[in-house]
Every structure is written in structure tokens, then in C-alpha cells.
mmCIF file of C-alpha atoms and ligand atoms in Angstrom:
data_model
loop_
_atom_site.group_PDB
_atom_site.id
_atom_site.type_symbol
_atom_site.label_atom_id
_atom_site.label_comp_id
_atom_site.label_asym_id
_atom_site.label_seq_id
_atom_site.Cartn_x
_atom_site.Cartn_y
_atom_site.Cartn_z
ATOM 1 C CA UNK A 1 11.849 -23.152 33.930
ATOM 2 C CA UNK A 2 13.909 -22.382 31.001
ATOM 3 C CA UNK A 3 10.980 -22.844 28.754
ATOM 4 C CA UNK A 4 8.728 -20.668 30.719
ATOM 5 C CA UNK A 5 11.237 -17.940 30.663
ATOM 6 C CA UNK A 6 11.716 -18.200 27.024
ATOM 7 C CA UNK A 7 7.848 -18.045 26.298
ATOM 8 C CA UNK A 8 7.510 -14.954 28.611
ATOM 9 C CA UNK A 9 10.371 -13.248 26.898
ATOM 10 C CA UNK A 10 8.757 -13.991 23.554
ATOM 11 C CA UNK A 11 5.460 -12.769 24.589
ATOM 12 C CA UNK A 12 7.168 -9.562 25.925
ATOM 13 C CA UNK A 13 8.940 -9.018 22.632
ATOM 14 C CA UNK A 14 5.877 -9.753 20.527
ATOM 15 C CA UNK A 15 3.678 -7.178 22.702
ATOM 16 C CA UNK A 16 6.563 -4.606 22.023
ATOM 17 C CA UNK A 17 6.459 -5.375 18.392
ATOM 18 C CA UNK A 18 2.457 -4.660 18.464
ATOM 19 C CA UNK A 19 3.169 -1.640 20.550
ATOM 20 C CA UNK A 20 5.793 -0.314 18.012
ATOM 21 C CA UNK A 21 3.546 -1.262 15.081
ATOM 22 C CA UNK A 22 0.450 0.631 16.489
ATOM 23 C CA UNK A 23 2.697 3.646 17.456
ATOM 24 C CA UNK A 24 5.083 3.786 14.521
ATOM 25 C CA UNK A 25 5.912 7.209 13.470
ATOM 26 C CA UNK A 26 7.765 7.225 10.174
ATOM 27 C CA UNK A 27 9.349 10.280 8.264
ATOM 28 C CA UNK A 28 8.555 9.484 4.862
ATOM 29 C CA UNK A 29 10.322 12.600 3.561
ATOM 30 C CA UNK A 30 11.206 15.980 4.949
ATOM 31 C CA UNK A 31 8.026 17.386 5.941
ATOM 32 C CA UNK A 32 6.026 14.223 5.703
ATOM 33 C CA UNK A 33 5.124 12.053 8.532
ATOM 34 C CA UNK A 34 3.201 8.754 8.880
ATOM 35 C CA UNK A 35 1.585 8.612 12.489
ATOM 36 C CA UNK A 36 0.833 4.937 12.798
ATOM 37 C CA UNK A 37 -2.511 4.431 14.756
ATOM 38 C CA UNK A 38 -2.910 8.066 15.688
ATOM 39 C CA UNK A 39 -6.647 8.112 14.964
ATOM 40 C CA UNK A 40 -7.383 4.486 16.041
ATOM 41 C CA UNK A 41 -9.087 5.573 19.373
ATOM 42 C CA UNK A 42 -11.273 8.080 17.618
ATOM 43 C CA UNK A 43 -12.124 5.901 14.561
ATOM 44 C CA UNK A 44 -15.570 4.590 15.905
ATOM 45 C CA UNK A 45 -16.891 8.155 16.568
ATOM 46 C CA UNK A 46 -15.201 9.377 13.138
ATOM 47 C CA UNK A 47 -17.159 6.502 11.172
ATOM 48 C CA UNK A 48 -20.530 7.385 12.964
ATOM 49 C CA UNK A 49 -19.876 11.031 11.966
ATOM 50 C CA UNK A 50 -19.360 9.915 8.289
ATOM 51 C CA UNK A 51 -22.472 8.095 8.383
ATOM 52 C CA UNK A 52 -24.482 11.317 9.614
ATOM 53 C CA UNK A 53 -22.612 13.462 7.275
ATOM 54 C CA UNK A 54 -23.473 11.161 4.230
ATOM 55 C CA UNK A 55 -27.262 11.538 5.121
ATOM 56 C CA UNK A 56 -26.824 15.220 4.620
ATOM 57 C CA UNK A 57 -24.362 15.207 1.712
ATOM 58 C CA UNK A 58 -24.557 11.753 0.143
ATOM 59 C CA UNK A 59 -21.395 10.278 -1.518
ATOM 60 C CA UNK A 60 -21.221 10.605 -5.147
ATOM 61 C CA UNK A 61 -18.805 9.708 -7.920
ATOM 62 C CA UNK A 62 -17.484 13.081 -9.288
ATOM 63 C CA UNK A 63 -16.439 13.720 -12.850
ATOM 64 C CA UNK A 64 -13.077 14.837 -13.816
ATOM 65 C CA UNK A 65 -12.595 17.851 -15.989
ATOM 66 C CA UNK A 66 -11.594 15.494 -18.900
ATOM 67 C CA UNK A 67 -14.942 13.658 -18.400
ATOM 68 C CA UNK A 68 -13.964 10.475 -16.599
ATOM 69 C CA UNK A 69 -15.997 9.344 -13.668
ATOM 70 C CA UNK A 70 -13.922 8.935 -10.454
ATOM 71 C CA UNK A 71 -13.801 5.381 -8.902
ATOM 72 C CA UNK A 72 -13.648 6.883 -5.425
ATOM 73 C CA UNK A 73 -17.006 8.279 -3.995
ATOM 74 C CA UNK A 74 -16.620 11.607 -2.287
ATOM 75 C CA UNK A 75 -18.376 14.008 0.046
ATOM 76 C CA UNK A 76 -17.296 16.831 2.195
ATOM 77 C CA UNK A 77 -17.733 18.744 5.686
ATOM 78 C CA UNK A 78 -16.469 21.859 6.796
ATOM 79 C CA UNK A 79 -16.952 25.624 5.586
ATOM 80 C CA UNK A 80 -15.655 24.481 2.170
ATOM 81 C CA UNK A 81 -15.759 21.382 0.161
ATOM 82 C CA UNK A 82 -13.666 20.085 -2.643
ATOM 83 C CA UNK A 83 -15.262 19.239 -5.845
ATOM 84 C CA UNK A 84 -14.514 18.325 -9.499
ATOM 85 C CA UNK A 85 -16.678 18.544 -12.597
ATOM 86 C CA UNK A 86 -15.990 19.502 -16.349
ATOM 87 C CA UNK A 87 -15.378 23.085 -15.294
ATOM 88 C CA UNK A 88 -12.379 22.034 -13.359
ATOM 89 C CA UNK A 89 -11.316 21.288 -9.519
ATOM 90 C CA UNK A 90 -12.232 23.887 -6.820
ATOM 91 C CA UNK A 91 -13.556 24.588 -3.384
ATOM 92 C CA UNK A 92 -17.392 25.475 -2.993
ATOM 93 C CA UNK A 93 -19.323 26.556 0.159
ATOM 94 C CA UNK A 94 -22.255 24.535 -1.008
ATOM 95 C CA UNK A 95 -23.061 20.940 -2.020
ATOM 96 C CA UNK A 96 -23.906 21.102 -5.900
ATOM 97 C CA UNK A 97 -25.994 18.009 -5.483
ATOM 98 C CA UNK A 98 -28.207 19.474 -2.689
ATOM 99 C CA UNK A 99 -27.738 23.370 -2.989
ATOM 100 C CA UNK A 100 -27.077 23.437 0.769
ATOM 101 C CA UNK A 101 -24.033 24.331 2.726
ATOM 102 C CA UNK A 102 -21.668 21.355 3.431
ATOM 103 C CA UNK A 103 -22.379 19.733 6.833
ATOM 104 C CA UNK A 104 -20.433 21.225 9.606
ATOM 105 C CA UNK A 105 -16.960 19.821 10.508
ATOM 106 C CA UNK A 106 -17.394 18.107 14.013
ATOM 107 C CA UNK A 107 -15.263 19.767 16.578
ATOM 108 C CA UNK A 108 -13.589 16.369 17.382
ATOM 109 C CA UNK A 109 -12.406 16.160 13.680
ATOM 110 C CA UNK A 110 -10.956 19.751 13.923
ATOM 111 C CA UNK A 111 -9.291 18.891 17.122
ATOM 112 C CA UNK A 112 -7.872 15.702 15.882
ATOM 113 C CA UNK A 113 -6.624 17.135 12.639
ATOM 114 C CA UNK A 114 -5.033 19.864 14.619
ATOM 115 C CA UNK A 115 -3.349 17.389 17.133
ATOM 116 C CA UNK A 116 -2.006 15.216 14.135
ATOM 117 C CA UNK A 117 -0.636 18.336 12.299
ATOM 118 C CA UNK A 118 1.077 19.478 15.657
ATOM 119 C CA UNK A 119 2.639 15.664 15.884
ATOM 120 C CA UNK A 120 3.754 15.991 12.300
ATOM 121 C CA UNK A 121 5.429 19.399 13.214
ATOM 122 C CA UNK A 122 2.941 21.763 12.072
ATOM 123 C CA UNK A 123 1.501 24.135 14.632
ATOM 124 C CA UNK A 124 -1.725 26.218 14.352
ATOM 125 C CA UNK A 125 -3.280 24.165 11.582
ATOM 126 C CA UNK A 126 -6.973 25.404 11.144
ATOM 127 C CA UNK A 127 -8.683 23.156 8.472
ATOM 128 C CA UNK A 128 -11.770 24.605 6.943
ATOM 129 C CA UNK A 129 -12.435 21.735 4.707
ATOM 130 C CA UNK A 130 -12.508 17.886 4.993
ATOM 131 C CA UNK A 131 -12.712 15.817 1.846
ATOM 132 C CA UNK A 132 -14.324 12.340 2.703
ATOM 133 C CA UNK A 133 -13.207 9.657 0.295
ATOM 134 C CA UNK A 134 -14.726 6.258 0.218
ATOM 135 C CA UNK A 135 -12.972 3.476 -1.580
ATOM 136 C CA UNK A 136 -14.680 0.055 -2.665
ATOM 137 C CA UNK A 137 -12.479 -2.769 -3.832
ATOM 138 C CA UNK A 138 -10.778 -1.896 -7.065
ATOM 139 C CA UNK A 139 -11.078 1.995 -6.380
ATOM 140 C CA UNK A 140 -7.891 4.198 -6.731
ATOM 141 C CA UNK A 141 -6.607 7.487 -6.688
ATOM 142 C CA UNK A 142 -3.984 8.260 -9.340
ATOM 143 C CA UNK A 143 -0.808 10.278 -8.521
ATOM 144 C CA UNK A 144 -1.805 13.888 -8.037
ATOM 145 C CA UNK A 145 -0.767 17.041 -6.096
ATOM 146 C CA UNK A 146 -3.124 18.772 -3.685
ATOM 147 C CA UNK A 147 -2.837 22.338 -5.114
ATOM 148 C CA UNK A 148 -6.243 23.858 -5.083
ATOM 149 C CA UNK A 149 -5.709 25.533 -1.706
ATOM 150 C CA UNK A 150 -4.890 29.175 -1.372
ATOM 151 C CA UNK A 151 -2.380 28.939 1.562
ATOM 152 C CA UNK A 152 -0.060 26.349 0.844
ATOM 153 C CA UNK A 153 2.065 26.913 4.011
ATOM 154 C CA UNK A 154 -0.575 24.647 5.830
ATOM 155 C CA UNK A 155 -0.207 21.125 5.627
ATOM 156 C CA UNK A 156 -2.395 18.057 4.433
ATOM 157 C CA UNK A 157 -3.724 15.832 7.171
ATOM 158 C CA UNK A 158 -4.944 12.604 5.942
ATOM 159 C CA UNK A 159 -6.861 9.837 8.032
ATOM 160 C CA UNK A 160 -7.125 6.217 6.999
ATOM 161 C CA UNK A 161 -10.140 4.082 8.395
ATOM 162 C CA UNK A 162 -11.133 0.671 7.431
ATOM 163 C CA UNK A 163 -9.630 -1.486 4.928
ATOM 164 C CA UNK A 164 -5.805 -1.141 4.268
ATOM 165 C CA UNK A 165 -4.480 0.628 1.278
ATOM 166 C CA UNK A 166 -1.186 1.105 -0.662
ATOM 167 C CA UNK A 167 -0.046 4.918 -0.404
ATOM 168 C CA UNK A 168 2.160 6.061 -2.913
ATOM 169 C CA UNK A 169 4.248 9.142 -2.074
ATOM 170 C CA UNK A 170 6.540 10.576 -4.510
ATOM 171 C CA UNK A 171 8.462 14.017 -5.129
ATOM 172 C CA UNK A 172 7.597 17.297 -6.478
ATOM 173 C CA UNK A 173 7.740 16.008 -10.038
ATOM 174 C CA UNK A 174 5.460 13.292 -11.301
ATOM 175 C CA UNK A 175 8.436 11.547 -12.717
ATOM 176 C CA UNK A 176 10.169 11.325 -9.246
ATOM 177 C CA UNK A 177 10.345 7.833 -7.746
ATOM 178 C CA UNK A 178 7.521 6.746 -5.435
ATOM 179 C CA UNK A 179 7.593 5.154 -2.060
ATOM 180 C CA UNK A 180 4.997 2.664 -1.061
ATOM 181 C CA UNK A 181 3.406 2.506 2.507
ATOM 182 C CA UNK A 182 0.701 0.250 3.722
ATOM 183 C CA UNK A 183 -1.899 2.457 5.562
ATOM 184 C CA UNK A 184 -3.893 0.778 8.010
ATOM 185 C CA UNK A 185 -7.160 1.791 10.055
ATOM 186 C CA UNK A 186 -6.184 4.483 12.334
ATOM 187 C CA UNK A 187 -3.036 5.632 10.624
ATOM 188 C CA UNK A 188 -2.584 9.455 9.825
ATOM 189 C CA UNK A 189 -0.216 10.919 7.385
ATOM 190 C CA UNK A 190 0.751 14.661 7.536
ATOM 191 C CA UNK A 191 2.559 16.431 4.905
ATOM 192 C CA UNK A 192 3.604 19.955 4.503
ATOM 193 C CA UNK A 193 6.470 22.359 4.018
ATOM 194 C CA UNK A 194 8.811 20.983 1.572
ATOM 195 C CA UNK A 195 6.688 18.155 0.936
ATOM 196 C CA UNK A 196 3.355 20.033 0.722
ATOM 197 C CA UNK A 197 3.164 19.700 -3.137
ATOM 198 C CA UNK A 198 4.322 16.015 -3.311
ATOM 199 C CA UNK A 199 2.741 13.648 -5.648
ATOM 200 C CA UNK A 200 0.686 11.032 -3.925
ATOM 201 C CA UNK A 201 -2.004 8.383 -4.793
ATOM 202 C CA UNK A 202 -3.632 5.149 -3.644
ATOM 203 C CA UNK A 203 -3.280 1.905 -5.559
ATOM 204 C CA UNK A 204 -6.604 -0.056 -6.333
ATOM 205 C CA UNK A 205 -8.205 -1.291 -2.960
ATOM 206 C CA UNK A 206 -7.851 -5.055 -2.462
ATOM 207 C CA UNK A 207 -10.930 -7.001 -1.306
ATOM 208 C CA UNK A 208 -11.319 -7.417 2.277
ATOM 209 C CA UNK A 209 -13.765 -7.041 5.183
ATOM 210 C CA UNK A 210 -13.212 -4.624 8.107
ATOM 211 C CA UNK A 211 -15.299 -4.857 11.309
ATOM 212 C CA UNK A 212 -16.264 -1.168 11.214
ATOM 213 C CA UNK A 213 -16.391 -0.382 7.545
ATOM 214 C CA UNK A 214 -17.306 -3.630 5.903
ATOM 215 C CA UNK A 215 -15.788 -3.787 2.304
ATOM 216 C CA UNK A 216 -14.370 -0.471 2.199
ATOM 217 C CA UNK A 217 -11.848 2.072 3.166
ATOM 218 C CA UNK A 218 -12.800 5.757 4.300
ATOM 219 C CA UNK A 219 -10.285 8.691 3.942
ATOM 220 C CA UNK A 220 -10.533 12.008 5.767
ATOM 221 C CA UNK A 221 -8.369 14.730 4.142
ATOM 222 C CA UNK A 222 -8.160 17.842 6.140
ATOM 223 C CA UNK A 223 -6.901 20.971 4.337
ATOM 224 C CA UNK A 224 -6.894 24.726 4.924
ATOM 225 C CA UNK A 225 -8.368 25.672 1.625
ATOM 226 C CA UNK A 226 -8.752 29.480 2.198
HETATM 227 C C1 SIN B 1 -6.371 12.094 -1.369
HETATM 228 O O1 SIN B 1 -5.270 12.239 -1.949
HETATM 229 O O2 SIN B 1 -7.190 12.836 -1.490
HETATM 230 C C2 SIN B 1 -6.597 10.668 -0.752
HETATM 231 C C3 SIN B 1 -5.461 9.941 -0.237
HETATM 232 C C4 SIN B 1 -5.991 8.732 0.658
HETATM 233 O O3 SIN B 1 -7.062 8.117 0.186
HETATM 234 O O4 SIN B 1 -5.278 8.293 1.400
HETATM 235 FE FE1 FE2 B 2 -4.530 14.255 -2.506
#
């Protein structure tokens, strides 16, 4: 009897743990929130959409202005897309590799980004650009600020899908100490206000297999670029 009660209690607390884990909501810094599992339910549809978008605007490895090839493969959807080449970083209305407009942002993406922004404390977020990053094992994103957007009163909404990664989040100066947070499939990070120009990056992706993405991580970064 005592044993049964103990087992039941342990199962109960374990379920609570899992619940907490999937719904953890952490304030990383003032203006920056990690919404654990916010996009888990939408993930299969998001990934289906990514595959369709990539048939129209293929993933590619962009060149930095300094001439280095980025390890992360990128594409975009939305009215504007973020690109980099020898001339610099900027947003364009057309995909330089096809000459066509970027694929439209699916309505469900816009809606998800808007709900995540609101949950992070930012109302009326109207993203016009979504950068899609694809990481294979070893790919990384060095510490940087997102500062190519005209209106920096709007937040950044960043959705993680597939393999987990370590997200670095620092301060407004490159030298500030960085926090490390493990981002799992379905996690969303929202940062704006006093954290809008915080340095952030992704450590080299570890090998692994995810049932929905295989050996890769997909990140969707929503921005109000113009
Ligand atoms: C980015 O900063 O553009 C990407 C961040 C991420 O992959 O989580
Ligand atoms: Fe970024």
C-alpha cells in the first residue's frame, strides 16, 4: 500500500516536472523571454511550410561582407528577406538567387509570431520578414546583434525546431558576459525593449537525430524590418 502511494506520488511529480519543462517561461533579461514549448503544437505544420518555401527559395550559404561563407544555410519568407554578401547585410524584396519575390509568410506563421510576441510582453507585433536558418552538425552563429531593421521598437521572435542547440545571450556590448540556454524543439525566444540589441549567437550544433528534422535544426527568426 505504502509502496503504491509512493509510486503514484512519484509519477505525479514526474508528470508535473514534464509539464513544467514543456511550459517553462523564463525571463532571460529585462525584455527577453524564453517561452518553452510555445511552438511545439505548430511545429509539424511549420516544418511542412519550410519544405515548401525551400522549393521556391532554396537554402543557400551566404557570404559575409568579409568574404567568409556562413556555416548556417538560409532562406526567407515574407515581404522582405535578410541577406548578406560582399556589399553588406540588408533586407531585399526579391531573392537574389531567383530574382523573384520571397515566398509569402504563411498566415499561421504571422499569427504564431504575434501570439509569441504578446506572450513575451510585446503587443501589435507585425513581422514583415522571416529569416529561416538551417543548422547541420558543426554549424554555428557567432555573437551578433540584429540591427538591420528600421524600427527597433519591435521585438525579435525566434522559433527553434528540430535538434537542440545552445543559445548564447549577452548584453548590449560584445564584451558583456553571456548566458547559455538550451533551446529545444518548439521553444520560442522573444527579445525587445531594453534587450532588443542584445548580442546573441548559437554554439556549434551537436550531432543528433530528430524525428521531424533528421540531423538538423531549423530556426525561424521573425522581424519587423521596415
Ligand atoms: C539568429 O540570431 O538569426 C539565429 C538564432 C538561432 O538560430 O536561434
Ligand atoms: Fe540574430
